C-alpha cells in the first residue's frame, strides 16, 4: 500500500477512536505501519484475491475502511452502489460529522449496517437538517442525539421536508403531543409514510368497526399499532379474535396491545388453555401474564376454584 494511502488511513476516522472535530486534519506524518488486523481483513476479503486483480486500489481501501468499522462491505456495496464511486475523503467526512454529533464509533456497525445509504449522504443538505430537526422540532438536546439515532438509524436517511416534518405534523394532529416519547420511544413513526403507512393503519381499525375517535385513542395508547402489517398481523389476528374467540370490539378497545402478541405463540395457545380450563379471562390478563401467573389465573378462576 502506498504511503499516501497509509496516510489516508492513519487520519481516517475508521481507525481513530477519539472524538474528532468536524474538520479533518492532514497534519500527521505518513505512517506505513498499518495495524496487522486491518491488513489481514483486507487481504482475506474475497474482492482482494488475485481473481479480482482488476479491482481498483480505491475500492480495496474502501473495503478495508468498512471492515475496520465492523460493516459487511459486500452487503453495504450491494445495498448502496454509490459507495463504489464515493471517495475515502467523503466517507471520512461523514464519519467525522456523525462523531461530532455524539455518535460513537462502536455505533457505526449497526447504524451503517441498517442504512448504508448514510455513507454517501450529503452532510449539508441531508444529514445536517436531520439533526436540526431533532433539536428544533423535537427538542432533543445535543447530548441525546446518539440515543435517538441508535433507536432509529433510518432518521438519517429521511428527508426532513418530505418525510419527518409531515409525519410529525400528522402525528401531532392525531394527538401525539409528547415530543419526548416520539423522539426516544417511537421515532420509527417519524420515518413512516403518512400516506402509505399511518393513514392505512388507522383506516383499517375503522373498517373493522371502530369509530375514528376510538381508532385514534387506540393508537395513542399503543403507538406500535402503526408499525404492524395489515396483511400479516391485523387481519389474521382479528379473524381469530372474531371467529375463534368470539371477541367483542370493546375488548380490543380496552386492550389494543392484543395485536402486539404473537398469534401462534401466545394468543392461540393461551386461548385454547382458557377454553380447556373453562375459564374466561380479560385479554390483558390472558396475554400479559407470565407463564406462572397465567397458570395461577387458570387455577384461581377455574370452575372448581
Coordinates of C-alpha atoms in Angstrom, one line a residue:
X1 CA 0.0 0.0 0.0
X2 CA 1.3 3.5 -0.9
X3 CA 2.5 6.0 1.7
X4 CA -0.3 8.3 0.6
X5 CA -2.9 5.5 1.2
X6 CA -1.4 4.8 4.6
X7 CA -1.6 8.5 5.5
X8 CA -5.3 8.5 4.5
X9 CA -6.0 5.5 6.7
X10 CA -3.9 6.9 9.6
X11 CA -6.0 10.0 9.6
X12 CA -9.1 8.0 8.8
X13 CA -11.8 8.0 11.5
X14 CA -12.4 4.4 10.6
X15 CA -9.3 3.8 12.8
X16 CA -9.3 6.7 15.2
X17 CA -11.2 6.1 18.4
X18 CA -11.0 9.7 19.5
X19 CA -13.9 12.0 19.1
X20 CA -12.8 14.5 16.3
X21 CA -13.8 17.9 15.4
X22 CA -15.7 18.0 12.1
X23 CA -12.7 19.4 10.2
X24 CA -10.4 16.5 9.1
X25 CA -6.7 17.2 9.5
X26 CA -3.8 16.4 7.2
X27 CA -1.0 17.3 9.5
X28 CA 0.0 13.8 10.5
X29 CA 3.1 12.3 9.0
X30 CA 2.8 9.4 6.7
X31 CA 2.7 6.1 8.6
X32 CA 3.3 2.9 6.6
X33 CA 2.9 0.7 9.7
X34 CA -0.8 -0.2 9.5
X35 CA -2.3 -2.4 12.2
X36 CA -2.0 -6.0 11.3
X37 CA -5.7 -6.7 11.8
X38 CA -7.0 -4.3 9.1
X39 CA -4.4 -5.5 6.6
X40 CA -5.5 -9.1 7.3
X41 CA -9.1 -8.2 6.9
X42 CA -8.4 -6.6 3.6
X43 CA -6.2 -9.4 2.2
X44 CA -8.6 -12.1 3.3
X45 CA -11.6 -10.4 1.7
X46 CA -12.8 -12.2 -1.5
X47 CA -12.6 -9.0 -3.5
X48 CA -8.9 -8.7 -2.7
X49 CA -7.9 -12.1 -4.2
X50 CA -6.0 -12.5 -7.4
X51 CA -9.2 -13.3 -9.2
X52 CA -10.1 -9.7 -8.6
X53 CA -6.7 -8.2 -9.7
X54 CA -8.5 -5.6 -11.8
X55 CA -10.3 -4.2 -8.7
X56 CA -9.1 -0.6 -8.1
X57 CA -7.0 0.3 -5.1
X58 CA -9.6 2.8 -4.1
X59 CA -12.3 0.0 -3.8
X60 CA -9.9 -2.2 -1.9
X61 CA -9.1 0.6 0.6
X62 CA -12.8 1.3 0.9
X63 CA -13.5 -2.3 1.7
X64 CA -10.8 -2.1 4.4
X65 CA -12.3 1.1 5.9
X66 CA -15.8 -0.6 6.1
X67 CA -14.4 -3.8 7.5
X68 CA -12.4 -1.9 10.2
X69 CA -15.7 -0.3 11.3
X70 CA -17.3 -3.8 11.5
X71 CA -19.5 -3.3 8.5
X72 CA -20.2 -6.1 6.0
X73 CA -18.6 -4.4 3.0
X74 CA -20.2 -6.7 0.5
X75 CA -23.7 -6.0 1.8
X76 CA -23.0 -2.3 2.0
X77 CA -21.7 -2.0 -1.5
X78 CA -24.6 -4.1 -2.8
X79 CA -27.3 -2.1 -1.0
X80 CA -25.7 1.3 -1.8
X81 CA -24.0 1.1 -5.2
X82 CA -23.0 4.7 -4.9
X83 CA -20.3 3.6 -2.4
X84 CA -18.3 2.3 -5.4
X85 CA -17.6 5.8 -6.6
X86 CA -17.6 7.8 -3.4
X87 CA -14.1 8.8 -2.2
X88 CA -12.5 7.9 1.1
X89 CA -12.3 11.6 2.0
X90 CA -16.1 11.7 1.6
X91 CA -16.5 8.7 3.9
X92 CA -14.2 10.1 6.5
X93 CA -16.1 13.4 6.4
X94 CA -19.4 11.7 7.1
X95 CA -17.9 9.7 9.9
X96 CA -16.3 12.8 11.4
X97 CA -19.6 14.7 11.2
X98 CA -21.5 12.0 12.9
X99 CA -18.9 11.7 15.7
X100 CA -19.1 15.5 16.1
X101 CA -22.8 15.0 16.8
X102 CA -22.0 12.5 19.6
X103 CA -22.3 9.2 17.7
X104 CA -19.7 6.7 18.9
X105 CA -17.6 4.6 16.6
X106 CA -19.0 1.5 18.2
X107 CA -22.4 2.5 17.0
X108 CA -21.4 2.5 13.3
X109 CA -21.7 -1.2 12.5
X110 CA -25.4 -1.2 13.4
X111 CA -26.2 2.2 12.0
X112 CA -24.4 1.7 8.7
X113 CA -25.3 -1.9 8.6
X114 CA -29.0 -1.0 8.7
X115 CA -28.7 2.1 6.5
X116 CA -25.6 2.0 4.3
X117 CA -27.0 4.9 2.3
X118 CA -25.9 7.2 5.1
X119 CA -22.3 6.7 3.9
X120 CA -23.0 8.6 0.7
X121 CA -25.3 11.2 2.1
X122 CA -24.8 14.9 1.7
X123 CA -23.8 16.5 5.0
X124 CA -25.2 19.9 4.3
X125 CA -28.5 19.0 2.6
X126 CA -29.3 15.7 4.2
X127 CA -27.6 14.8 7.4
X128 CA -27.3 18.4 8.9
X129 CA -31.1 19.1 8.5
X130 CA -31.9 15.9 10.4
X131 CA -30.0 17.0 13.5
X132 CA -31.6 20.4 13.2
X133 CA -35.0 18.7 13.1
X134 CA -34.1 16.7 16.2
X135 CA -33.1 19.9 18.0
X136 CA -35.7 22.4 16.8
X137 CA -38.8 20.3 16.2
X138 CA -38.4 17.5 18.8
X139 CA -36.4 19.5 21.4
X140 CA -33.7 16.8 21.6
X141 CA -30.6 18.2 23.3
X142 CA -27.2 17.6 21.6
X143 CA -26.1 15.1 24.2
X144 CA -29.1 12.9 23.4
X145 CA -28.6 12.8 19.6
X146 CA -26.9 9.4 19.9
X147 CA -29.8 7.9 21.9
X148 CA -32.3 8.8 19.2
X149 CA -30.2 7.9 16.2
X150 CA -29.3 4.5 17.7
X151 CA -33.1 3.9 18.3
X152 CA -33.9 4.6 14.7
X153 CA -30.9 5.0 12.3
X154 CA -33.4 5.5 9.4
X155 CA -33.9 9.0 10.6
X156 CA -30.6 9.8 8.9
X157 CA -31.9 8.7 5.5
X158 CA -35.2 10.5 5.8
X159 CA -35.9 13.8 4.2
X160 CA -36.9 16.5 6.7
X161 CA -39.1 18.3 4.3
X162 CA -40.8 15.3 2.6
X163 CA -40.9 12.8 5.5
X164 CA -40.0 13.9 9.0
X165 CA -42.0 17.2 9.2
X166 CA -45.1 15.8 7.5
X167 CA -45.1 12.8 9.8
X168 CA -44.7 14.9 12.9
X169 CA -47.5 17.2 11.8
X170 CA -49.8 14.3 11.2
X171 CA -49.0 12.6 14.5
X172 CA -49.5 15.8 16.4
X173 CA -52.9 16.4 14.8
X174 CA -53.8 12.9 15.9
X175 CA -52.9 13.8 19.5
X176 CA -49.3 12.8 19.9
X177 CA -48.2 15.8 22.0
X178 CA -45.4 14.1 23.9
X179 CA -42.3 15.0 21.8
X180 CA -40.0 13.2 24.2
X181 CA -41.9 9.9 23.7
X182 CA -41.8 10.4 19.9
X183 CA -38.1 11.0 20.0
X184 CA -36.9 8.4 22.4
X185 CA -39.6 5.7 22.3
X186 CA -41.3 5.8 18.9
X187 CA -39.1 7.6 16.4
X188 CA -40.0 4.9 13.9
X189 CA -43.3 6.6 13.5
X190 CA -41.5 9.7 12.1
X191 CA -39.9 7.7 9.3
X192 CA -43.2 6.0 8.4
X193 CA -45.1 7.3 5.4
X194 CA -48.2 9.2 6.3
X195 CA -50.0 8.2 3.1
X196 CA -48.9 4.6 2.8
X197 CA -48.4 3.5 6.4
X198 CA -50.0 5.7 9.1
X199 CA -53.3 6.5 7.4
X200 CA -54.0 3.0 6.1
X201 CA -53.5 1.5 9.6
X202 CA -56.0 4.0 11.1
X203 CA -58.4 3.3 8.3
X204 CA -58.2 -0.5 8.9
X205 CA -59.1 0.0 12.5
X206 CA -62.1 2.0 11.4
X207 CA -63.0 -0.7 8.8
X208 CA -63.4 -3.4 11.5
X209 CA -65.9 -1.3 13.4
X210 CA -64.1 1.3 15.5
X211 CA -65.1 5.0 15.2
X212 CA -62.4 7.5 14.1
X213 CA -62.1 8.8 17.7
X214 CA -61.8 5.2 19.0
X215 CA -59.2 4.3 16.5
X216 CA -57.2 7.5 17.4
X217 CA -57.5 6.7 21.1
X218 CA -56.1 3.2 20.4
X219 CA -53.0 4.3 18.5
X220 CA -52.3 7.0 21.1
X221 CA -52.4 4.3 23.9
X222 CA -50.4 1.8 21.8
X223 CA -48.3 3.6 19.1
X224 CA -47.0 0.2 18.0
X225 CA -50.3 -0.3 16.2
X226 CA -48.9 1.9 13.4
X227 CA -46.0 -0.5 12.9
X228 CA -47.9 -3.7 12.4
X229 CA -48.6 -5.2 8.9
X230 CA -52.3 -5.2 7.9
X231 CA -52.0 -8.4 5.9
X232 CA -49.6 -10.3 8.2
X233 CA -50.7 -9.0 11.6
X234 CA -54.0 -7.2 11.8
X235 CA -56.1 -9.4 9.5
X236 CA -55.2 -12.9 10.8
X237 CA -55.3 -11.8 14.4
X238 CA -58.6 -10.1 14.1
X239 CA -60.1 -13.0 12.2
X240 CA -59.0 -15.4 15.0
X241 CA -60.4 -12.9 17.6
X242 CA -63.8 -12.7 15.9
X243 CA -64.2 -16.3 14.7
X244 CA -62.5 -18.4 17.3
X245 CA -62.6 -16.2 20.4
X246 CA -66.0 -14.7 19.7
X247 CA -64.4 -11.4 20.9
X248 CA -66.1 -8.1 21.2
X249 CA -64.7 -4.8 19.9
X250 CA -64.9 -3.4 23.4
X251 CA -62.2 -5.9 24.5
X252 CA -59.8 -4.7 21.8
X253 CA -60.6 -1.0 22.6
X254 CA -59.7 -1.7 26.2
X255 CA -56.6 -3.7 25.2
X256 CA -55.3 -2.7 21.8
X257 CA -51.9 -4.3 22.7
X258 CA -53.6 -7.5 21.7
X259 CA -52.2 -7.0 18.2
X260 CA -48.6 -6.9 19.6
X261 CA -48.7 -10.5 20.7
X262 CA -47.8 -13.5 18.5
X263 CA -50.8 -15.3 17.2
X264 CA -49.2 -18.7 17.1
X265 CA -47.0 -18.5 20.2
X266 CA -49.2 -16.6 22.5
X267 CA -52.8 -15.8 21.5
X268 CA -53.8 -19.2 20.3
X269 CA -52.1 -21.3 23.0
X270 CA -53.4 -19.1 25.8
X271 CA -56.9 -19.0 24.4
X272 CA -57.0 -22.8 23.9
X273 CA -55.9 -23.3 27.5
X274 CA -58.6 -21.0 28.9
X275 CA -61.2 -22.9 26.9
X276 CA -59.9 -26.3 28.1
X277 CA -59.9 -25.0 31.7
X278 CA -63.4 -23.5 31.4
X279 CA -62.0 -20.1 32.3
X280 CA -62.7 -16.7 30.7
X281 CA -60.1 -14.0 31.3
X282 CA -59.8 -10.4 30.2
X283 CA -57.4 -10.1 27.2
X284 CA -54.8 -8.2 29.2
X285 CA -54.7 -10.9 31.9
X286 CA -54.6 -13.7 29.4
X287 CA -51.8 -12.3 27.3
X288 CA -49.7 -10.1 29.6
X289 CA -49.2 -12.6 32.4
X290 CA -46.1 -14.7 32.6
X291 CA -46.5 -18.5 32.2
X292 CA -46.6 -19.0 36.0
X293 CA -49.0 -16.2 36.5
X294 CA -51.2 -17.5 33.7
X295 CA -51.3 -21.0 35.3
X296 CA -52.3 -19.4 38.6
X297 CA -55.0 -17.4 37.0
X298 CA -56.4 -20.6 35.5
X299 CA -56.3 -22.3 38.9
X300 CA -57.9 -19.5 40.8
X301 CA -60.6 -18.8 38.2
X302 CA -61.5 -22.4 37.2
X303 CA -64.9 -24.0 37.8
X304 CA -63.5 -25.9 40.9
X305 CA -61.7 -23.0 42.5

